[in-house]
Coordinates of C-alpha atoms in Angstrom, one line a residue:
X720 CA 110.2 185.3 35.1
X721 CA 111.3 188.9 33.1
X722 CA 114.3 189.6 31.7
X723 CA 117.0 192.6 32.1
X724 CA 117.2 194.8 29.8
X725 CA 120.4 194.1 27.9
X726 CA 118.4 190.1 27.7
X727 CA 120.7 188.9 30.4
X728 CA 119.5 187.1 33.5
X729 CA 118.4 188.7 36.5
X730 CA 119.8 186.9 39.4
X731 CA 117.7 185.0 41.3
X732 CA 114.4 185.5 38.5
X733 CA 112.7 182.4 37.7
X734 CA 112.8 182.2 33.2
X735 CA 111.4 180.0 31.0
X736 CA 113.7 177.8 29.4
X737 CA 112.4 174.5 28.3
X738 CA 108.5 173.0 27.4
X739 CA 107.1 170.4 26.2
X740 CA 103.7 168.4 25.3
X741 CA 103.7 164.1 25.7
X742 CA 100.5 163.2 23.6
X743 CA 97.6 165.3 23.4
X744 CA 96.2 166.7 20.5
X745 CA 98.6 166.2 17.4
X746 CA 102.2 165.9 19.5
X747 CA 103.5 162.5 20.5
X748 CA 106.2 164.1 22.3
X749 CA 107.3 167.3 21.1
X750 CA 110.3 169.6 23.4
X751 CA 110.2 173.2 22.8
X752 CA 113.5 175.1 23.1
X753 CA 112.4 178.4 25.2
X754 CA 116.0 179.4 26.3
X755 CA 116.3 182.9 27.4
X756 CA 112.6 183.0 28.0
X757 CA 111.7 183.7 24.3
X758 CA 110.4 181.5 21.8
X759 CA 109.3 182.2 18.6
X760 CA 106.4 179.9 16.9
X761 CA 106.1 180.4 13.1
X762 CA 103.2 178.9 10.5
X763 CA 100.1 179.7 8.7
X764 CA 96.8 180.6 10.2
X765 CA 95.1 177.8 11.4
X766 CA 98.1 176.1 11.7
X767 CA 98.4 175.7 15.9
X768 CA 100.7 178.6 16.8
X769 CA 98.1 179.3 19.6
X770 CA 96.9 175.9 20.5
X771 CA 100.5 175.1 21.5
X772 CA 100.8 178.1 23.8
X773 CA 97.3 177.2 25.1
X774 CA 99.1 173.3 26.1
X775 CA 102.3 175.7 27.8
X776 CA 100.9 178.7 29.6
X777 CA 99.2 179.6 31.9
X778 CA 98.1 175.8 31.8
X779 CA 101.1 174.4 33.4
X780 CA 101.3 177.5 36.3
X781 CA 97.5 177.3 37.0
X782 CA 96.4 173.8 36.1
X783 CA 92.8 175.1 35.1
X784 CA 91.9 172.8 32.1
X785 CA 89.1 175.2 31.8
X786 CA 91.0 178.0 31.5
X787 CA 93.4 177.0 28.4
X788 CA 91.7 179.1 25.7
X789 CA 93.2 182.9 25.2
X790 CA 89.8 183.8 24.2
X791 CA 87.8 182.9 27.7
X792 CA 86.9 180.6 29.8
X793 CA 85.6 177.1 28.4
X794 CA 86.8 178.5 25.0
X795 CA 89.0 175.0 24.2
X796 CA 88.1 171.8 25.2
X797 CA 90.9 169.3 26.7
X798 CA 88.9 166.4 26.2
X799 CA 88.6 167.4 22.4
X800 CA 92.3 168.0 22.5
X801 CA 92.8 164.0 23.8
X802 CA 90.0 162.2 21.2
X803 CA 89.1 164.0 18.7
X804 CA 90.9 162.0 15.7
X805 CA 92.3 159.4 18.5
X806 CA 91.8 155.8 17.6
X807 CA 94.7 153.9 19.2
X808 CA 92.6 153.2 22.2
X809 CA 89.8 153.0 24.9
X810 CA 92.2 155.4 27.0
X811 CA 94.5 158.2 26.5
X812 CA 97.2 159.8 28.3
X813 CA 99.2 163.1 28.1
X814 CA 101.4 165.8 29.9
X815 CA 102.2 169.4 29.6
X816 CA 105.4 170.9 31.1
X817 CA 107.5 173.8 31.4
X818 CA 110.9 174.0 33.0
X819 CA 112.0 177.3 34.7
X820 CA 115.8 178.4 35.3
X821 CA 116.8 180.4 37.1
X822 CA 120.4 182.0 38.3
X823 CA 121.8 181.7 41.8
X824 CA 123.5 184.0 43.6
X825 CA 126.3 182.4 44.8
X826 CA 126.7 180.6 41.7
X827 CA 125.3 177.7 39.4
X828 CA 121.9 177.3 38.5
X829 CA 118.8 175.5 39.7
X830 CA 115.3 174.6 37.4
X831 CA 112.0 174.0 38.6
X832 CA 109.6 171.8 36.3
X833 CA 106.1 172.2 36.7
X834 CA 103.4 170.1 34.8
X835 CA 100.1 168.6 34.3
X836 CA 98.9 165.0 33.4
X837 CA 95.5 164.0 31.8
X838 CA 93.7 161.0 31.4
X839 CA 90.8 161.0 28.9
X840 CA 88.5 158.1 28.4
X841 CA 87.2 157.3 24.5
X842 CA 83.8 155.8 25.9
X843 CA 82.5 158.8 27.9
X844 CA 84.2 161.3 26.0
X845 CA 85.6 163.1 28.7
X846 CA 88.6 163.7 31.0
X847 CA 88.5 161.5 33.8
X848 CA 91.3 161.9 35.7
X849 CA 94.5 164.9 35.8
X850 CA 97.1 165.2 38.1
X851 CA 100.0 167.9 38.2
X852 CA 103.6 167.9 39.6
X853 CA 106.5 170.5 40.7
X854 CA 109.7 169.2 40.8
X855 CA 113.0 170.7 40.8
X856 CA 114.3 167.8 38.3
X857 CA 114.1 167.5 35.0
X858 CA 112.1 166.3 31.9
X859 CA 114.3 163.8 29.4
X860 CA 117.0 164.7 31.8
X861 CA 116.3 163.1 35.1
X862 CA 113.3 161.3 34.2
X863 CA 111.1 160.8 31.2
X864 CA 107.8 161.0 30.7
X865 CA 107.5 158.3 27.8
X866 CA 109.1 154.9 28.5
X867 CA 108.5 152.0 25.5
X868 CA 107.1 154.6 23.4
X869 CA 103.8 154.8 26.2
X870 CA 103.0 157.9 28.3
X871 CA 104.0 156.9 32.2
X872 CA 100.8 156.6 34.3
X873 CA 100.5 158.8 37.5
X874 CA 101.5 155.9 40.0
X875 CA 104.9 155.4 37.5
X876 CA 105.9 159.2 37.9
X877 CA 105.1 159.4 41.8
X878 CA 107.8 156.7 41.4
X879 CA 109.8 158.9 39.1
X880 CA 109.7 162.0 41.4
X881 CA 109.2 162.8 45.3
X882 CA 105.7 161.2 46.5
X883 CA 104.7 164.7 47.4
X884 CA 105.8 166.5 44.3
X885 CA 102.2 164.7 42.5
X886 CA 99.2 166.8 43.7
X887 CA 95.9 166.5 42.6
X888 CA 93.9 169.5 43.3
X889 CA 94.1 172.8 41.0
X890 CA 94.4 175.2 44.0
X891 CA 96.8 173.1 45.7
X892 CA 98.9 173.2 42.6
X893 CA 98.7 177.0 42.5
X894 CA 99.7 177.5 45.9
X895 CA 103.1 175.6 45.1
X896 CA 104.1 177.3 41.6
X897 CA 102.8 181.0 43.8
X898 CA 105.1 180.1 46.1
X899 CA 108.1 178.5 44.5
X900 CA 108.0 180.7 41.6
X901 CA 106.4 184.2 42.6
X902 CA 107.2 183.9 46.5
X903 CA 103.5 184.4 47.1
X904 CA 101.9 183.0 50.2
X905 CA 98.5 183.3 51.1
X906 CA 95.8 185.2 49.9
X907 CA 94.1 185.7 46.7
X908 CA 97.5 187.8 45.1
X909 CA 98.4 184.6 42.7
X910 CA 94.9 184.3 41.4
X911 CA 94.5 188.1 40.5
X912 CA 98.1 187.6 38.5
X913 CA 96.5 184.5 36.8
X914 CA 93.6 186.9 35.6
X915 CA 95.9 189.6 34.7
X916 CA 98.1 186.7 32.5
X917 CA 94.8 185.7 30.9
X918 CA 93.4 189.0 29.8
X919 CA 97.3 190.1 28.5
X920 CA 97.2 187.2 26.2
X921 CA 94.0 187.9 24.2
X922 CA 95.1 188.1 20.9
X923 CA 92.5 190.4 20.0
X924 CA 94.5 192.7 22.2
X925 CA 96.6 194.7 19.9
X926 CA 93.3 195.7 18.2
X927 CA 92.4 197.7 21.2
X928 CA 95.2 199.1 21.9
X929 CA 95.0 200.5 18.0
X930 CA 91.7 201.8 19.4
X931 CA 92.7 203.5 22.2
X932 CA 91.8 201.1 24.7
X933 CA 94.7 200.1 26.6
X934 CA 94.0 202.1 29.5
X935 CA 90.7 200.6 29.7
X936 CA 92.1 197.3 28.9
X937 CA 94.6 197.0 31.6
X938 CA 92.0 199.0 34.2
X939 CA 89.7 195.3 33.5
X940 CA 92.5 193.6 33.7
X941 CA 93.9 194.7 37.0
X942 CA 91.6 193.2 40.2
X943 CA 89.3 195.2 42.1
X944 CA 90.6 196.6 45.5
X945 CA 89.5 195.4 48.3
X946 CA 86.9 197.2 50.4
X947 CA 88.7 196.1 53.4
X948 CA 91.7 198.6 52.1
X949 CA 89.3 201.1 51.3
X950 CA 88.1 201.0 54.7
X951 CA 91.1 201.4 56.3
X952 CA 92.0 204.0 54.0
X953 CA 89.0 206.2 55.4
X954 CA 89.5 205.3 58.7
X955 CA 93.2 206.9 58.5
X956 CA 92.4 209.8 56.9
X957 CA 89.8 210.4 59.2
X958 CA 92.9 210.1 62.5
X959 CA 95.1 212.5 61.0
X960 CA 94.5 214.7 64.1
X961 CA 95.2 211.5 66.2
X962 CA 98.7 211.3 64.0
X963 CA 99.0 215.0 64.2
X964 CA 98.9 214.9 68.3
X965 CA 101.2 211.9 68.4
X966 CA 103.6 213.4 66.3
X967 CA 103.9 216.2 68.5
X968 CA 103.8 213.9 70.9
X969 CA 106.8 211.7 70.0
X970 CA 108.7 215.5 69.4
X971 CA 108.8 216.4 72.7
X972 CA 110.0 212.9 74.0
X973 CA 112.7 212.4 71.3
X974 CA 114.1 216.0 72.8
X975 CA 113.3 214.3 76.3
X976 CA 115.5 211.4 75.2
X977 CA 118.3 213.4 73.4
X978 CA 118.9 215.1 76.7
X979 CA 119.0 211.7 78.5
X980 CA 121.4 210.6 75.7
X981 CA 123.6 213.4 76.2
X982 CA 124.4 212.5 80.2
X983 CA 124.0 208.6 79.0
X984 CA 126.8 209.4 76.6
X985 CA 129.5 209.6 79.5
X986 CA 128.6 206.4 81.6
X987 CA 128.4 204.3 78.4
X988 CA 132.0 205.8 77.5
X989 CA 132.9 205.1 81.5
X990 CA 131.4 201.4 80.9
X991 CA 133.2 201.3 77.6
X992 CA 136.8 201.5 78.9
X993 CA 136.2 199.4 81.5
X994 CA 134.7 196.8 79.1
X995 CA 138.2 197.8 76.8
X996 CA 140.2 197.2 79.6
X997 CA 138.7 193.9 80.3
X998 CA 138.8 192.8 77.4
X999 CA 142.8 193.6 76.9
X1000 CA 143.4 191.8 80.0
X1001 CA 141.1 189.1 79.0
X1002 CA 143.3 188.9 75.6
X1003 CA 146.2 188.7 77.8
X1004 CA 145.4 185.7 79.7
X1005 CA 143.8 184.3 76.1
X1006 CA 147.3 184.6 74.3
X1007 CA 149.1 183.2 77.8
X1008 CA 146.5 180.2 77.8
X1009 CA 147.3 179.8 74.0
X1010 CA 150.6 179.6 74.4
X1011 CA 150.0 176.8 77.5
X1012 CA 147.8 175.0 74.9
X1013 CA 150.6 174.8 72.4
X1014 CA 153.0 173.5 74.9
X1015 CA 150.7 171.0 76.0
X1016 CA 149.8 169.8 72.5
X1017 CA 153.6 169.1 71.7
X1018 CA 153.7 167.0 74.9
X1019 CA 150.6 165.4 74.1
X1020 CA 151.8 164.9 70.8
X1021 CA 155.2 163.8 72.4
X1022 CA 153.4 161.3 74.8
X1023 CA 151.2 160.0 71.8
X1024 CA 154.2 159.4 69.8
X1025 CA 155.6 157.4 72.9
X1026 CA 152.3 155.4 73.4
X1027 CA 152.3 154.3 69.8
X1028 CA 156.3 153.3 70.1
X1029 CA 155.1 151.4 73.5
X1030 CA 151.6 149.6 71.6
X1031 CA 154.2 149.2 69.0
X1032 CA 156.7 147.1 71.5
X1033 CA 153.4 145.4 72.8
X1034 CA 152.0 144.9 69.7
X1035 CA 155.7 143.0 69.0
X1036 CA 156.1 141.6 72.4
X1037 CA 152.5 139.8 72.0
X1038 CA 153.6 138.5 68.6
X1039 CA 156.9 137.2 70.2
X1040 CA 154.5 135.5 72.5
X1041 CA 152.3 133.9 69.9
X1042 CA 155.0 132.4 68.4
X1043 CA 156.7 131.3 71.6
X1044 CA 153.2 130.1 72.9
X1045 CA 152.8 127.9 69.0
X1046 CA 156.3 127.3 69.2
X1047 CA 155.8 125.6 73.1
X1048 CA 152.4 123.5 71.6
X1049 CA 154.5 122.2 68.9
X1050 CA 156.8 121.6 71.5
X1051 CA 154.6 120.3 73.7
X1052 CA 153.2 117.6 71.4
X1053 CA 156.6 116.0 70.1
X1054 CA 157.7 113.1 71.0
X1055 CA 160.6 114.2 72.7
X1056 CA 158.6 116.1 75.3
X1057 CA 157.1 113.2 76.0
X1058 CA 159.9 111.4 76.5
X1059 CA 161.1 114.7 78.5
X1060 CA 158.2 113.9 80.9
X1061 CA 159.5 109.8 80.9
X1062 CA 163.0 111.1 82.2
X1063 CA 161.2 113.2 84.7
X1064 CA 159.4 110.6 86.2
X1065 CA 162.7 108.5 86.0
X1066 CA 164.9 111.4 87.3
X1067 CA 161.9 111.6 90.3
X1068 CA 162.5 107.7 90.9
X1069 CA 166.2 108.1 90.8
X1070 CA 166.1 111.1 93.0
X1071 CA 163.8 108.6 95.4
X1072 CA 166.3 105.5 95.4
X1073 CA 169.3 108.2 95.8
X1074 CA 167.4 109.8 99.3
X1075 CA 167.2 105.3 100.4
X1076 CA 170.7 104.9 99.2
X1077 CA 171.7 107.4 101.4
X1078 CA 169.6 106.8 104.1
X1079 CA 171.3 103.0 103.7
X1080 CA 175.4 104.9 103.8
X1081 CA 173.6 106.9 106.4
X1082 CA 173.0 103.6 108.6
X1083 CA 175.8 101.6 107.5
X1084 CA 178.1 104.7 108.9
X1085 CA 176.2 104.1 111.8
X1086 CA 176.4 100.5 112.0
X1087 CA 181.1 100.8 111.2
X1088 CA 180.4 103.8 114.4
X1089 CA 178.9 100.7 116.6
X1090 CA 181.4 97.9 115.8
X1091 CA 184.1 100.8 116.4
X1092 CA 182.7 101.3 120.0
X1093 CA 182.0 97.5 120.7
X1094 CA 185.7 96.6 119.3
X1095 CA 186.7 99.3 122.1
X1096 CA 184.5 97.7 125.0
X1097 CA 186.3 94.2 123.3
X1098 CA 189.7 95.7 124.1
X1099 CA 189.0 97.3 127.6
X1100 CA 187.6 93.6 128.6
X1101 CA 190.0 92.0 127.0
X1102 CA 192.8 94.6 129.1
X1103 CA 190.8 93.5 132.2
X1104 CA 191.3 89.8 131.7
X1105 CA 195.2 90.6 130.8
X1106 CA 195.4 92.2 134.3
X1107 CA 193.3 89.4 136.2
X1108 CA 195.8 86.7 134.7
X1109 CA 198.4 88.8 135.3
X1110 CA 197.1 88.7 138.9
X1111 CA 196.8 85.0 138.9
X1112 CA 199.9 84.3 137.4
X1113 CA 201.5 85.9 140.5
X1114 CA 199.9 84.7 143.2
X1115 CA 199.8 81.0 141.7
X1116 CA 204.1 81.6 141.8
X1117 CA 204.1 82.7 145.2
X1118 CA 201.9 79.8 146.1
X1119 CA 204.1 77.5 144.4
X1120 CA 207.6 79.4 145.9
X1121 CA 205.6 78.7 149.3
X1122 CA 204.9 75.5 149.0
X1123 CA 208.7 74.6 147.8
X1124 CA 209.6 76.2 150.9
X1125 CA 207.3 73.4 153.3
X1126 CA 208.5 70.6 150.8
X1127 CA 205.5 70.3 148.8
X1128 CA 207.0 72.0 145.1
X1129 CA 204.7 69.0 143.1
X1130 CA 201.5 70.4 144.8
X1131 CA 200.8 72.8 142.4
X1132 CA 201.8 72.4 138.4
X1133 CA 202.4 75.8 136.7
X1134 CA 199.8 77.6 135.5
X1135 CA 198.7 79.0 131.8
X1136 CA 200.2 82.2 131.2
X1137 CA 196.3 84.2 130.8
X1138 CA 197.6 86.9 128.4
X1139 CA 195.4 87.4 125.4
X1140 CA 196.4 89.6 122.7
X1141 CA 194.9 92.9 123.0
X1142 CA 196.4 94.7 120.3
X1143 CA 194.0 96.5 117.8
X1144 CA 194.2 94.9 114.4
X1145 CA 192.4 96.5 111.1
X1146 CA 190.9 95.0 108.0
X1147 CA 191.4 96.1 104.7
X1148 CA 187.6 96.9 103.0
X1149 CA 186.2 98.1 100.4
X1150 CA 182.9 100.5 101.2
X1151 CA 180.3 102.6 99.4
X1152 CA 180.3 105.7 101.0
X1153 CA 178.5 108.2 98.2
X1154 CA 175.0 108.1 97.1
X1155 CA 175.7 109.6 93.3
X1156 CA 175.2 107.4 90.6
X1157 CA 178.9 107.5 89.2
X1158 CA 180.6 106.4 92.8
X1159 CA 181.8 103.6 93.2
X1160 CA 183.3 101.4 96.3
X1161 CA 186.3 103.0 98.2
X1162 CA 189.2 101.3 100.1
X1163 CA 188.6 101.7 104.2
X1164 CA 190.1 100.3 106.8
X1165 CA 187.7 98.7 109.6
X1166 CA 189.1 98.0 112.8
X1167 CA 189.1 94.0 114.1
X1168 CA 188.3 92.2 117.5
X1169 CA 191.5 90.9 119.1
X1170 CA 191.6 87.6 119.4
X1171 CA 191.1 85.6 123.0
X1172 CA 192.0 82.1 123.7
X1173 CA 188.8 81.3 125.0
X1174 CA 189.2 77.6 125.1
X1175 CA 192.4 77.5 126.3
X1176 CA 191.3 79.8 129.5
X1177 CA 188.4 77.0 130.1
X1178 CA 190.8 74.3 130.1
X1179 CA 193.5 75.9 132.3

C-alpha cells in the first residue's frame, strides 16, 4: 500500500483511498476522503486527530479491539468509545472501514473494503459481540451501512455482502486482509508486520529519533529471527567443504556433459531436418486439405442454400395443403356436398336400373332372335304342307281322270286346292333397343307368321 515516487500509482499496489466510522464514539457516520493514500487530519490538541486514526488503522487490517491505542496495548477502550456519553439506548452498534484501490494491469481498477462491526451493551458495560468483513464492494456505493438512519445488524450485512465475506474470529480476519492485501500465506510474517505498524505509529516516536534512537527503535521494532534459521545457518556454514566437494564435483560433469553436447549437437541437427522436413510436407498436405475444406464449405453452403429453398417449397406446399384440407372441410360440410352424396347414391341406383334395363334389351333381343327362328320352322312346315297338297292335288286329278275313263266322273268331287301362303310378311314396330337414359323407342321391322287356312284344311 506505498506510493511511487513522483505520488503516482504503482501498478498492481493496494492504496488507501476511502474510510470511514458508522457510530462509535462521537461520529454518526462520518467518510473520510484518503485518495492517493494520504490524508491530512487538522485540530487542536485534544481534539481526536488520533482517536480517529485509532477507529481506521491498524484496526480495520487486524481487527484487534485491543490493540487500537498508538500508545500500547489495552491503551483505549472500545467499549468506552460505544457508551461513554451514549444514552439513545440499551444497545449500540458501530463499524469501522477502509477501502483500498488499487491499479490493474491490464487496465481499470478494482477496491477491496475491509471492516469491523461492534455491538456494545449499556447494561454490562462492555462489547458483546464484533464481527469483521472483506469485500471487494463498496461502502455507500454498493451497499450502506446505515439504512433509516440505524446501523445494519450483522445478519442485515451477511445479506448485503457474500455469506462468507462476514468472519468472526480476529485471526481469521488477518489471514484474509494478509492474503488479499500483502499476498502473505501462512506463518507468522503478517503478525510481525502488525507489530512493526504498531511500534511506527507511536507518536512519541519523533522524540527518539531526535535522541538518537532510531536505530534502536526500529531494531525493537523488527521481530526476532527465528532460531530455526539460525540453525540452519550454522549447519551450512559448517558443510562448506561438503559444497566445496560438490562443486568440484558438478565441474567435472558439466565438462563431462559439454563433450556429450558437442556429439549430441549433430544428431539433434540430423533430427531437426528431418522434423523440418516433416513438418513442410505436413504444411503441404495442411494447405491442400484447406483448400478441400473451402471447396466443401461452398458446397455445403450451396446444398444448405438448396435445403432452405426445398423446406421453403415444403414449408409452402404444407400451407397449400392446410388450406386445401380447410377449404375440403368447409366443403365437406355444405350442403351441396351433401346433396353431392344424394346424387351419388341416385347415380348408384340409376347405374343399377341401367345394368336391369339392359339385361331386359339383352332378353328381349333374345326373345325377337327366337320368334325369328320359330317364324322360319313356321315357313319350312308351312313349305312342307304346300308340297303334300300339292301332292294330293295330283293324285286326287288322276284319280278323278281315271275314274272318267271307267264311267264313274261323279265319284270323286274336286278337291280343295291345299296351298297356304308361305310368303314372309314383316310388321312395322317400334322397339327400345338402348339402355341410356335419353333413348327413346326406335322403328324395327319384326318378321310375321304366314298365315294357314287351318279350318279350311279340316273341312276339305
Amino acid at each position: 500500500m506505498s506510493n511511487d515516487d513522483a505520488g503516482g500509482p504503482i501498478v498492481g499496489r493496494w492504496r488507501l483511498h476511502r474510510g470511514g466510522v458508522v457510530n462509535i464514539w462521537q461520529y454518526r457516520d462520518e467518510e473520510f476522503d484518503l485518495s492517493g493514500g494520504r490524508v491530512i487530519f487538522k485540530g487542536t490538541n485534544g481534539s481526536g486527530k488520533s482517536r480517529t486514526l485509532e477507529l481506521l488503522l491498524p484496526l480495520c487490517l487486524d481487527g484487534d479491539l485491543r490493540n487500537m491505542g498508538c500508545k500500547g496495548f489495552d491503551t483505549v477502550s472500545m467499549s468506552r468509545l460505544m457508551l461513554d456519553d451514549y444514552a439513545e439506548g440499551t444497545m449500540r452498534l458501530g463499524y469501522a472501514w477502509i477501502e483500498l484501490r488499487r491499479t490493474l494491469p491490464e487496465g481499470g481498477e478494482s477496491f477491496l473494503t475491509c471492516g469491523i462491526g461492534v455491538k456494545a451493551s449499556a447494561s454490562s458495560r462492555q462489547v458483546s459481540d464484533s464481527w469483521r468483513f472483506v469485500t471487494p464492494l463498496r461502502v455507500n456505493k454498493d451497499f450502506a451501512l446505515m439504512e433509516q438512519d440505524r446501523p445494519i445488524t450483522q445478519s442485515r450485512l451477511r445479506e448485503h455482502v457474500d455469506e462468507d465475506a462476514v468472519v468472526q474470529g480476529q485471526e481469521a480476519f488477518q489471514q484474509r486482509v494478509a492474503a488479499a492485501v500483502y499476498g502473505i500465506t501462512g506463518g507468522n510474517r503478517y503478525t510481525d508486520l502488525l507489530h512493526l505498524q504498531r511500534t511506527l505509529r507511536n507518536p512519541d516516536i519523533g522524540l527518539k529519533v531526535l535522541q538518537g534512537q532510531l536505530e534502536q527503535l526500529l531494531s525493537d521494532a523488527l521481530p526476532p529471527v527465528d532460531p530455526e534459521v539460525i540453525t540452519r545457518t550454522a549447519t551450512g556454514l559448517d558443510n562448506l567443504e561438503g559444497v566445496r566437494r560438490n562443486v568440484t564435483r558438478l565441474r567435472r560433469a558439466d565438462a563431462a556433459l559439454g563433450e556429450f553436447l558437442a556429439g549430441y549437437r549433430g544428431y539433434a541437427r540430423g533430427v531437426l531436418a528431418d522434423r523440418t522436413a516433416r513438418l513442410e510436407r505436413s504444411e503441404g498436405d495442411l494447405q491442400r486439405a484447406t483448400a478441400r475444406r473451402a471447396k466443401r464449405e461452398k458446397e455445403r453452403a450451396a446444398a444448405e442454400a438448396e435445403l432452405r429453398r426445398a423446406e421453403a417449397e415444403r414449408d409452402e406446399a404444407g400451407e397449400r395443403l392446410d388450406r386445401v384440407q380447410t377449404e375440403l372441410e368447409a366443403l365437406k360440410a355444405s350442403p351441396a356436398y351433401s346433396a353431392l352424396g344424394d346424387l351419388e347414391d341416385k347415380e348408384a341406383t340409376v347405374a343399377s336400373q341401367r345394368r336391369h334395363v339392359a339385361a331386359a334389351l339383352a332378353g328381349a333381343a333374345e326373345l325377337r332372335a327366337a320368334e325369328e327362328r320359330s317364324i322360319g320352322a313356321i315357313e319350312r312346315a308351312a313349305g312342307t304342307a304346300v308340297r303334300l297338297g300339292a301332292a294330293v292335288a295330283s293324285g286326287a286329278a288322276e284319280s278323278r281322270e281315271a275314274l272318267g275313263a271307267i264311267g264313274l266322273p261323279q265319284a270323286l268331287a274336286a278337291l280343295p286346292e291345299v296351298a297356304p301362303e308361305a310368303a314372309r310378311r314383316t310388321v312395322a314396330d317400334r322397339v327400345l333397343l338402348s339402355p341410356d337414359p335419353g333413348a327413346r323407342p326406335e322403328a324395327l321391322d319384326r318378321p310375321a307368321a304366314p298365315p294357314i287356312a287351318v279350318a279350311e284344311l279340316e273341312a276339305a
